[in-house]
mmCIF file with all atom_site columns, C-alpha atoms in Angstrom:
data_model
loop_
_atom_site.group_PDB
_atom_site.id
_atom_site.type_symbol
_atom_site.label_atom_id
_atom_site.label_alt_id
_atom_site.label_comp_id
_atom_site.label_asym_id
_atom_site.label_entity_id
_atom_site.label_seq_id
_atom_site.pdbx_PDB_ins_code
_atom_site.Cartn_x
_atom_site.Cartn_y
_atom_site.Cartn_z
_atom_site.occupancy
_atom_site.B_iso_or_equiv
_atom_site.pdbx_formal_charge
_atom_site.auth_seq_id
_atom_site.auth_comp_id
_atom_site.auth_asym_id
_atom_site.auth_atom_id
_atom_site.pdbx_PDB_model_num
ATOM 1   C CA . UNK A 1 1   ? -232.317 58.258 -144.719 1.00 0.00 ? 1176 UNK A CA 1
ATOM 2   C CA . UNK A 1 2   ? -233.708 58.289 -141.195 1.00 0.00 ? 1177 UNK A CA 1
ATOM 3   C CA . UNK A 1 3   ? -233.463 54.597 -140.780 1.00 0.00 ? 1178 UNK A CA 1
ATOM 4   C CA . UNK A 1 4   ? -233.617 55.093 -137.295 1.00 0.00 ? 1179 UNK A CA 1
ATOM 5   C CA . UNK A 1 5   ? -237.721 55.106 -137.391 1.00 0.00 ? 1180 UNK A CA 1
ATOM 6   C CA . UNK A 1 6   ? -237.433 51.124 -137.105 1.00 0.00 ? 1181 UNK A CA 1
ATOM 7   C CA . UNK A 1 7   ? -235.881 51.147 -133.894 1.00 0.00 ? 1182 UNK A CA 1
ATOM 8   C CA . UNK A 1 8   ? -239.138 53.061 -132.740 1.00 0.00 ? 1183 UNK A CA 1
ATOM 9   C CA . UNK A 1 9   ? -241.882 50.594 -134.641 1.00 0.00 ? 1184 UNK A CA 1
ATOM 10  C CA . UNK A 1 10  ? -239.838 47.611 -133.690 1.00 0.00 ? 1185 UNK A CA 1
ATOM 11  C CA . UNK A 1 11  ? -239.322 48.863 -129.941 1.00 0.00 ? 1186 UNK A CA 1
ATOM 12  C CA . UNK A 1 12  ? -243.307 49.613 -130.202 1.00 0.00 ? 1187 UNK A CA 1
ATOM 13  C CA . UNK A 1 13  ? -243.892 46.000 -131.820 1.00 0.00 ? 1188 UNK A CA 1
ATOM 14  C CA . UNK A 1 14  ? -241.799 44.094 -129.716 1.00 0.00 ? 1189 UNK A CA 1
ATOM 15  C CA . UNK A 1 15  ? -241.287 45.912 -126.398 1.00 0.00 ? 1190 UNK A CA 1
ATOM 16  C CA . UNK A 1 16  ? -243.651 44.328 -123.887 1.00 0.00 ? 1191 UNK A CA 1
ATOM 17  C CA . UNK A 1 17  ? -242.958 41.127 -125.581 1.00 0.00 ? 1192 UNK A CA 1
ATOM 18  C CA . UNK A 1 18  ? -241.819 38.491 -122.591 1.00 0.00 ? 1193 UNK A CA 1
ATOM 19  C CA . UNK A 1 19  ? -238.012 38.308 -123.978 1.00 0.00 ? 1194 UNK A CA 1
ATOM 20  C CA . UNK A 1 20  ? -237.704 41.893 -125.168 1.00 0.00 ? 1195 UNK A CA 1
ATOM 21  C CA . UNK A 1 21  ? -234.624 42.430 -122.884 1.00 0.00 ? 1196 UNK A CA 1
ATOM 22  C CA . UNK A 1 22  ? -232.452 40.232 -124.393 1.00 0.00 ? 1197 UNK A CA 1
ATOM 23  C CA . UNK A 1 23  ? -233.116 41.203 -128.000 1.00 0.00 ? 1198 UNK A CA 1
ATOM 24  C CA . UNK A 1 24  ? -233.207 45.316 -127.381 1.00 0.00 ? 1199 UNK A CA 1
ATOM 25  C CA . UNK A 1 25  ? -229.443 45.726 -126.980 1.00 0.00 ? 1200 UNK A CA 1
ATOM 26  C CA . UNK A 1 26  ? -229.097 43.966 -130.265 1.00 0.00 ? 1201 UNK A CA 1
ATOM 27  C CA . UNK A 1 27  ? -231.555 46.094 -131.870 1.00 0.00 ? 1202 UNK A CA 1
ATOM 28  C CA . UNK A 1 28  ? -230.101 49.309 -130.379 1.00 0.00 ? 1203 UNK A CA 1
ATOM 29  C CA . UNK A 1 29  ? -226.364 48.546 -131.768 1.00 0.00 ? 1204 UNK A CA 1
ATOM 30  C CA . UNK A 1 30  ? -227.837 48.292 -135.498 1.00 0.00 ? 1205 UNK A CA 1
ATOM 31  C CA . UNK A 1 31  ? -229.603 51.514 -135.302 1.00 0.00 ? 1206 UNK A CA 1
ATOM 32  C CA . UNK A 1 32  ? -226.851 53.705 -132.700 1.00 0.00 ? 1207 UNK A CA 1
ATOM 33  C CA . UNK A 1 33  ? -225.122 54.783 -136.070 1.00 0.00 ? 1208 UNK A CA 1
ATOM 34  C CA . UNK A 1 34  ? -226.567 55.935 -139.321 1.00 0.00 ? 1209 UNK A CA 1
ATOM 35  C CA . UNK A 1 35  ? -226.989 54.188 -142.270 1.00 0.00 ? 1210 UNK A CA 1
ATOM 36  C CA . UNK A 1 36  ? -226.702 54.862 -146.118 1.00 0.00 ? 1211 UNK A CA 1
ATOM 37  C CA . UNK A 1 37  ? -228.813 51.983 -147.565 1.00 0.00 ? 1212 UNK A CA 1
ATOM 38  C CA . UNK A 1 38  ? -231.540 49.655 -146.102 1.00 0.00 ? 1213 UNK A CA 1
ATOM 39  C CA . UNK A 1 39  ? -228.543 46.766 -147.447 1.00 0.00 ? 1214 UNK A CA 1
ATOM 40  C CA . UNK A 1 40  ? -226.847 48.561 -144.603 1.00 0.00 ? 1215 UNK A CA 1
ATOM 41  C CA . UNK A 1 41  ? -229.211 48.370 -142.034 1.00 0.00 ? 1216 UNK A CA 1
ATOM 42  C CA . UNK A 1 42  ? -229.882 44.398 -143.262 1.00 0.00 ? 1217 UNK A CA 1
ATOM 43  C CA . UNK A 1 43  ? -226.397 43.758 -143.005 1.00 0.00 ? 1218 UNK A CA 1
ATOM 44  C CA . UNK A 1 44  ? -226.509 45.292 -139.142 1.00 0.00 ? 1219 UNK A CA 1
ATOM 45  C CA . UNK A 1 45  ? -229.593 43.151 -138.217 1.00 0.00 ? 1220 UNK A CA 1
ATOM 46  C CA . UNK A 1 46  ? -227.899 40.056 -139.461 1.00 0.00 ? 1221 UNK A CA 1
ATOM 47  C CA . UNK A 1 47  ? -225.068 40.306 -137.475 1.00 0.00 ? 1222 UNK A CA 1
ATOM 48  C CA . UNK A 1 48  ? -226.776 41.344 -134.439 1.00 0.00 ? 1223 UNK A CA 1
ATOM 49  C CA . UNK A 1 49  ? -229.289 37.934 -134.586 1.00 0.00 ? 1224 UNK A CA 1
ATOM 50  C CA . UNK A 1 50  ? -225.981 36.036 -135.750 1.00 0.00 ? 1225 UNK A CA 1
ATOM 51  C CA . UNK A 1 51  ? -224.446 37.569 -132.661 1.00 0.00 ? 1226 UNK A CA 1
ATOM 52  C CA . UNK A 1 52  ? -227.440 36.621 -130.319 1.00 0.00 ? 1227 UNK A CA 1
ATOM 53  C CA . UNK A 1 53  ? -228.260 33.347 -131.495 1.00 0.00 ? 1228 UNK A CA 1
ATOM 54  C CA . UNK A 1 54  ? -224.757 31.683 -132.581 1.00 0.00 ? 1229 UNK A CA 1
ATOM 55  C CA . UNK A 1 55  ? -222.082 33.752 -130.804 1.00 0.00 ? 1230 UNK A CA 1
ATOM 56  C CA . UNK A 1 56  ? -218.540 32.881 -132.481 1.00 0.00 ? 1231 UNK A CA 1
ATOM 57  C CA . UNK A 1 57  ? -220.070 31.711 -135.821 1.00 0.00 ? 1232 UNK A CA 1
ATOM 58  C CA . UNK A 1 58  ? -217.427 32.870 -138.840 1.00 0.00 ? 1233 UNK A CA 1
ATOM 59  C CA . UNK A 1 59  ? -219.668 34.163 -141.882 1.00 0.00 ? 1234 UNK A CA 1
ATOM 60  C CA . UNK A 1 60  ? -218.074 34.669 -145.329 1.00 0.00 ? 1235 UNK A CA 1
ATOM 61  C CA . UNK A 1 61  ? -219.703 36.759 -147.913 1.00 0.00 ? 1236 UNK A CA 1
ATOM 62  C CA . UNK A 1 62  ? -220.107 35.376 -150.960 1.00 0.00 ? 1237 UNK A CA 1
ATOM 63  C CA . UNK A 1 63  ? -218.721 38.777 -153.021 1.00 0.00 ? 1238 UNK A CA 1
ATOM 64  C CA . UNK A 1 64  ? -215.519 37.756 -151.245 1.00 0.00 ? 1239 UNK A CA 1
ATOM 65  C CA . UNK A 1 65  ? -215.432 34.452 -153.036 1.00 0.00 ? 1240 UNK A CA 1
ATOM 66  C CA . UNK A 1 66  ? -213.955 34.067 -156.310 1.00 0.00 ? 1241 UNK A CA 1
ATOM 67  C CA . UNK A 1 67  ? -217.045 32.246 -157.460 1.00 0.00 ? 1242 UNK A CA 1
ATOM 68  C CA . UNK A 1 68  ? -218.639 32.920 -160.412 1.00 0.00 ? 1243 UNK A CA 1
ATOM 69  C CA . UNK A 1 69  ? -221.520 30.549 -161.441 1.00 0.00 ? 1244 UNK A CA 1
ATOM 70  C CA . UNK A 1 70  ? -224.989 31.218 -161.450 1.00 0.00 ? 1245 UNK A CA 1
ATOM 71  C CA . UNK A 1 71  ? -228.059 30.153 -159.498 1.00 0.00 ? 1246 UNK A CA 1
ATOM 72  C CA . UNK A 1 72  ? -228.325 26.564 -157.716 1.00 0.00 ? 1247 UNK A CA 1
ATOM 73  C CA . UNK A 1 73  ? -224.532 25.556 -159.264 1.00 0.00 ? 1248 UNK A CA 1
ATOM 74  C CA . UNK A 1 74  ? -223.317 29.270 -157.236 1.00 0.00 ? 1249 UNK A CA 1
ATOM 75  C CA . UNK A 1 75  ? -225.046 27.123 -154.011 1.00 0.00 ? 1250 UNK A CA 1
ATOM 76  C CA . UNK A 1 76  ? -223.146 24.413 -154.263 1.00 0.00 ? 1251 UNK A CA 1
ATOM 77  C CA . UNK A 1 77  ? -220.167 26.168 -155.533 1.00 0.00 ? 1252 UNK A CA 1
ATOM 78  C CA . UNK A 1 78  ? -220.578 28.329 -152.662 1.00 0.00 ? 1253 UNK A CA 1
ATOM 79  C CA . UNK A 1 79  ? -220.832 25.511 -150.110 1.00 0.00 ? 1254 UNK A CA 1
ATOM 80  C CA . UNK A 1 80  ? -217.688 23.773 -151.498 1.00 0.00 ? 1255 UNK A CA 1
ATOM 81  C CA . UNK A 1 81  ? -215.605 26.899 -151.785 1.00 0.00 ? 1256 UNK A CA 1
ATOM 82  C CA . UNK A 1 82  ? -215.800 26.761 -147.949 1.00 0.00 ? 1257 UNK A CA 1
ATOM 83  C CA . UNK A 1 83  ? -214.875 23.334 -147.279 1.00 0.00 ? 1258 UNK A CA 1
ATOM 84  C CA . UNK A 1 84  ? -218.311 22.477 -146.918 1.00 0.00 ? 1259 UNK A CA 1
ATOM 85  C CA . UNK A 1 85  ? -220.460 19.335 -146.546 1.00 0.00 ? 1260 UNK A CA 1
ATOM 86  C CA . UNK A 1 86  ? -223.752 20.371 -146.218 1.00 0.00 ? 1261 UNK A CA 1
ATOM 87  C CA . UNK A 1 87  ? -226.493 22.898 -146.916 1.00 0.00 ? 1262 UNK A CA 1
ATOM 88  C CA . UNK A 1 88  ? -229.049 23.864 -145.179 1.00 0.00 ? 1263 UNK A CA 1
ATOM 89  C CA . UNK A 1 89  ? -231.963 25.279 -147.050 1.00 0.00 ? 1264 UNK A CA 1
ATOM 90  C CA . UNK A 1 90  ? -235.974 25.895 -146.608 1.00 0.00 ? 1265 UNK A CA 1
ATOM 91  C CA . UNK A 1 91  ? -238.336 23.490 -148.607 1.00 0.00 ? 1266 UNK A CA 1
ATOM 92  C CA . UNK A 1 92  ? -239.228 26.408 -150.625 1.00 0.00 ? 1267 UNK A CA 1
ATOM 93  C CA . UNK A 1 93  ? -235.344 27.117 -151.915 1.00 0.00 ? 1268 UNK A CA 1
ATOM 94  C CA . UNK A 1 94  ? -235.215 22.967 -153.327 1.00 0.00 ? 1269 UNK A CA 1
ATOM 95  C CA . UNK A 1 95  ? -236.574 24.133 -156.427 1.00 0.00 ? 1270 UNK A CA 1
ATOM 96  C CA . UNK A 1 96  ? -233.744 25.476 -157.242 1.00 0.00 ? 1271 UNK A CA 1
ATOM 97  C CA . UNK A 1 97  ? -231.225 23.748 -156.413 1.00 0.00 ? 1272 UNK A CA 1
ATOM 98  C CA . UNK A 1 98  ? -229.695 20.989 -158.841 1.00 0.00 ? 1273 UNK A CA 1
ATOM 99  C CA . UNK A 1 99  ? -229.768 18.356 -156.180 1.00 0.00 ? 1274 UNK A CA 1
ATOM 100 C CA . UNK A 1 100 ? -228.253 15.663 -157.870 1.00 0.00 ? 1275 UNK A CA 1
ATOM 101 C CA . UNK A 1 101 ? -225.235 17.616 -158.836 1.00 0.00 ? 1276 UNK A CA 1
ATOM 102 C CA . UNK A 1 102 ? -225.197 18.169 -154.894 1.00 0.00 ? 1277 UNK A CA 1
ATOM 103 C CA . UNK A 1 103 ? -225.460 14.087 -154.533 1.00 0.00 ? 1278 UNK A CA 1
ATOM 104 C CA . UNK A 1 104 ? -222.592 13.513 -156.955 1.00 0.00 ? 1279 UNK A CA 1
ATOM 105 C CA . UNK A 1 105 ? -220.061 16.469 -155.529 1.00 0.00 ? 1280 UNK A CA 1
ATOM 106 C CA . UNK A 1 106 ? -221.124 15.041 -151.815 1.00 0.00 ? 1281 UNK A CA 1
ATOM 107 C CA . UNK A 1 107 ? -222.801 17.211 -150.517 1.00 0.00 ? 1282 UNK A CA 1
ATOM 108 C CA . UNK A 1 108 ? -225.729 17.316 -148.187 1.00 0.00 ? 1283 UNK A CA 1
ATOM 109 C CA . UNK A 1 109 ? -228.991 19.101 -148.218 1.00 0.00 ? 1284 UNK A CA 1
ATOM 110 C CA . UNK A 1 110 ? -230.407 19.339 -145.231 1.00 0.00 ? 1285 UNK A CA 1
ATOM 111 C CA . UNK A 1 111 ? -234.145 20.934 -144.838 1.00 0.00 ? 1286 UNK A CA 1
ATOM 112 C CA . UNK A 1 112 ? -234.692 23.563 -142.484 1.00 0.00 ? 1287 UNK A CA 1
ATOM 113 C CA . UNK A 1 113 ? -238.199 22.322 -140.720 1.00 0.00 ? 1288 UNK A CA 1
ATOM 114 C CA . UNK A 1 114 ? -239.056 25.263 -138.774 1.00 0.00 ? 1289 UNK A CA 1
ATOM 115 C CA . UNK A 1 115 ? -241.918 26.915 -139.820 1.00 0.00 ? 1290 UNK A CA 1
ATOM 116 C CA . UNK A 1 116 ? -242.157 30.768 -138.479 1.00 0.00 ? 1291 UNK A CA 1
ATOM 117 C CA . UNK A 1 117 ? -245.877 31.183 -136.481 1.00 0.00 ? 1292 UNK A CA 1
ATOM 118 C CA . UNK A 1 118 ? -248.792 33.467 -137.308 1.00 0.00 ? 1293 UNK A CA 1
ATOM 119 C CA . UNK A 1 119 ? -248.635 36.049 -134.469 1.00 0.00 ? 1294 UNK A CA 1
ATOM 120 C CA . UNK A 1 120 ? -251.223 36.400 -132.817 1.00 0.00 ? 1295 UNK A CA 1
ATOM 121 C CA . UNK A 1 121 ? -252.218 39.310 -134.916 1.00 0.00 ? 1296 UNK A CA 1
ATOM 122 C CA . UNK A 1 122 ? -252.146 37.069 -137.662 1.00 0.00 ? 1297 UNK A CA 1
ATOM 123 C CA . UNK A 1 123 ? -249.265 37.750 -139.147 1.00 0.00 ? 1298 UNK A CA 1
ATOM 124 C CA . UNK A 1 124 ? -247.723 34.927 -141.450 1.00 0.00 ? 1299 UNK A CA 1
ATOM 125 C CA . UNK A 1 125 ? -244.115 34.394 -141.164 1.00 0.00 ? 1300 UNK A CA 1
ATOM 126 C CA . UNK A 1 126 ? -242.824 37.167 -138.862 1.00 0.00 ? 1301 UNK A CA 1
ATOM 127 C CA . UNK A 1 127 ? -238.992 38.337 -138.253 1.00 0.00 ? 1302 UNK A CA 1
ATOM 128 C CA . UNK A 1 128 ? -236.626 36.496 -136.437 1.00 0.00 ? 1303 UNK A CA 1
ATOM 129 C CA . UNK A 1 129 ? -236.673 39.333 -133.769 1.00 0.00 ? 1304 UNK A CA 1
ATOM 130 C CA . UNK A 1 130 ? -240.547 38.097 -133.082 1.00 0.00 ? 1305 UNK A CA 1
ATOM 131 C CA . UNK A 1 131 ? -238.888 34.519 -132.457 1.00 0.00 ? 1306 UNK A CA 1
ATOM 132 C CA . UNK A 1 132 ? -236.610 35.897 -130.283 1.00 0.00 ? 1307 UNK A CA 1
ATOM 133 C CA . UNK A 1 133 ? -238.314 38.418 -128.462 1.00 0.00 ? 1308 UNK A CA 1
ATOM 134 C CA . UNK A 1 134 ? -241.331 35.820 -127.827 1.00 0.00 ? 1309 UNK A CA 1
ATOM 135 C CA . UNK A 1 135 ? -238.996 32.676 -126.632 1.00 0.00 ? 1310 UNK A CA 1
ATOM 136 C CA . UNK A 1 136 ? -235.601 33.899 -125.533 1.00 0.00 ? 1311 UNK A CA 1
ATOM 137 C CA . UNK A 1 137 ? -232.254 32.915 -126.995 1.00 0.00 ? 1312 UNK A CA 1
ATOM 138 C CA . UNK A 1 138 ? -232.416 29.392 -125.618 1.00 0.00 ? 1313 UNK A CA 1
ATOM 139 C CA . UNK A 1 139 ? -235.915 28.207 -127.018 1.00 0.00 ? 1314 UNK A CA 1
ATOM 140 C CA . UNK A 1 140 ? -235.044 30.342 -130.414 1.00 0.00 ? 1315 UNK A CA 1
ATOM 141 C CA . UNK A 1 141 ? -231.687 28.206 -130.804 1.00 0.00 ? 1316 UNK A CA 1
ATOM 142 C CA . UNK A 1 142 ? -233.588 24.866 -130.224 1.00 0.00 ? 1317 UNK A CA 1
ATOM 143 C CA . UNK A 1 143 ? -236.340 25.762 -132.846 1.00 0.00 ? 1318 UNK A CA 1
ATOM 144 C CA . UNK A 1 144 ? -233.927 27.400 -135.271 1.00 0.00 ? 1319 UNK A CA 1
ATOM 145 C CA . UNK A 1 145 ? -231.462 23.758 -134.975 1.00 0.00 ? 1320 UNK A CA 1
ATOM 146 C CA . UNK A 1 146 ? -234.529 21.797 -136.150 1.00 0.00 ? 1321 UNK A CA 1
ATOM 147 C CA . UNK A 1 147 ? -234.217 20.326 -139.549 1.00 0.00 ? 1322 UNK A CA 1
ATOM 148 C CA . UNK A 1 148 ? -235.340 17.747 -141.658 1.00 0.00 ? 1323 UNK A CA 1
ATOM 149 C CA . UNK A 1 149 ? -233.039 14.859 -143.113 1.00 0.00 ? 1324 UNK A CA 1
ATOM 150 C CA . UNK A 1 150 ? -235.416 13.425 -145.624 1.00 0.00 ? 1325 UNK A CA 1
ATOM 151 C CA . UNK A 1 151 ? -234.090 10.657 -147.323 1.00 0.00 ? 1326 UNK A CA 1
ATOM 152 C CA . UNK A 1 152 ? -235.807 11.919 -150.698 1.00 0.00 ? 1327 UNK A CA 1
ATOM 153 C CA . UNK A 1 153 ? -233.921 14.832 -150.796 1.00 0.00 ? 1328 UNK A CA 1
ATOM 154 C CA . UNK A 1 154 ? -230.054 14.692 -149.809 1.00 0.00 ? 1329 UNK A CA 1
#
């Protein structure tokens, strides 16, 4: 697969963009070595915005885990697993999550608030590299550490 065609539409997309220069060595490293599978090249862009926008930030993958359930329950499972004591999800994801099983095993849900812009080509709910490449690291961090803690919902 010639995934390397991405690096030219998002280099196209995104080049003359204000921040571009701090988001194109990022998007170079995915792309400098080929890829199998687009879960590949997903992976890649991951870590590079992980790498840009929380430097030092341990991920786990879940098929590491030795957890098994399904669904919400895997969420929480997931989150607990980890040591964790809260989980941040987008108002869409509450839906399915069984929140008062989250209530009773203490642990928090925490809404993400940010809500991506329409470029100004109208495009509803860009990438995170539009975020980046249109407000630098700094402003992205800020927006991206907004959340919600409505009572109703942890």
């Amino acid at each position: 697969p010639a995934w390397r065609k991405h690096s030219v539409t998002i280099r196209h997309c995104y080049g003359k963009r204000p921040h571009w220069n701090q988001v194109a060595p990022a998007v170079a490293a995915v792309y400098e070595t080929e890829a199998e599978t687009i879960a590949e090249v997903c992976w890649r862009t991951f870590q590079a915005c992980l790498g840009l926008l929380a430097p030092g930030v341990r991920v786990v993958r879940s098929s590491d885990l030795g957890v098994r359930s399904a669904k919400g329950d895997l969420v929480l499972d997931l989150v607990k697993e980890v040591g964790g004591t809260s989980y941040i999800s987008g108002g869409p994801g509450l839906s399915y999550l069984p929140l008062e099983r989250f209530r009773r095993e203490g642990v928090d849900v925490v809404v993400q608030a940010w809500k991506a812009p329409v470029t100004r080509w109208g495009l509803a709910d860009p990438s995170v590299l539009d975020l980046l490449a249109n407000t630098g690291l700094t402003t992205a961090r800020q927006i991206l550490a907004e959340v919600s803690l409505d009572p109703n919902v942890a």
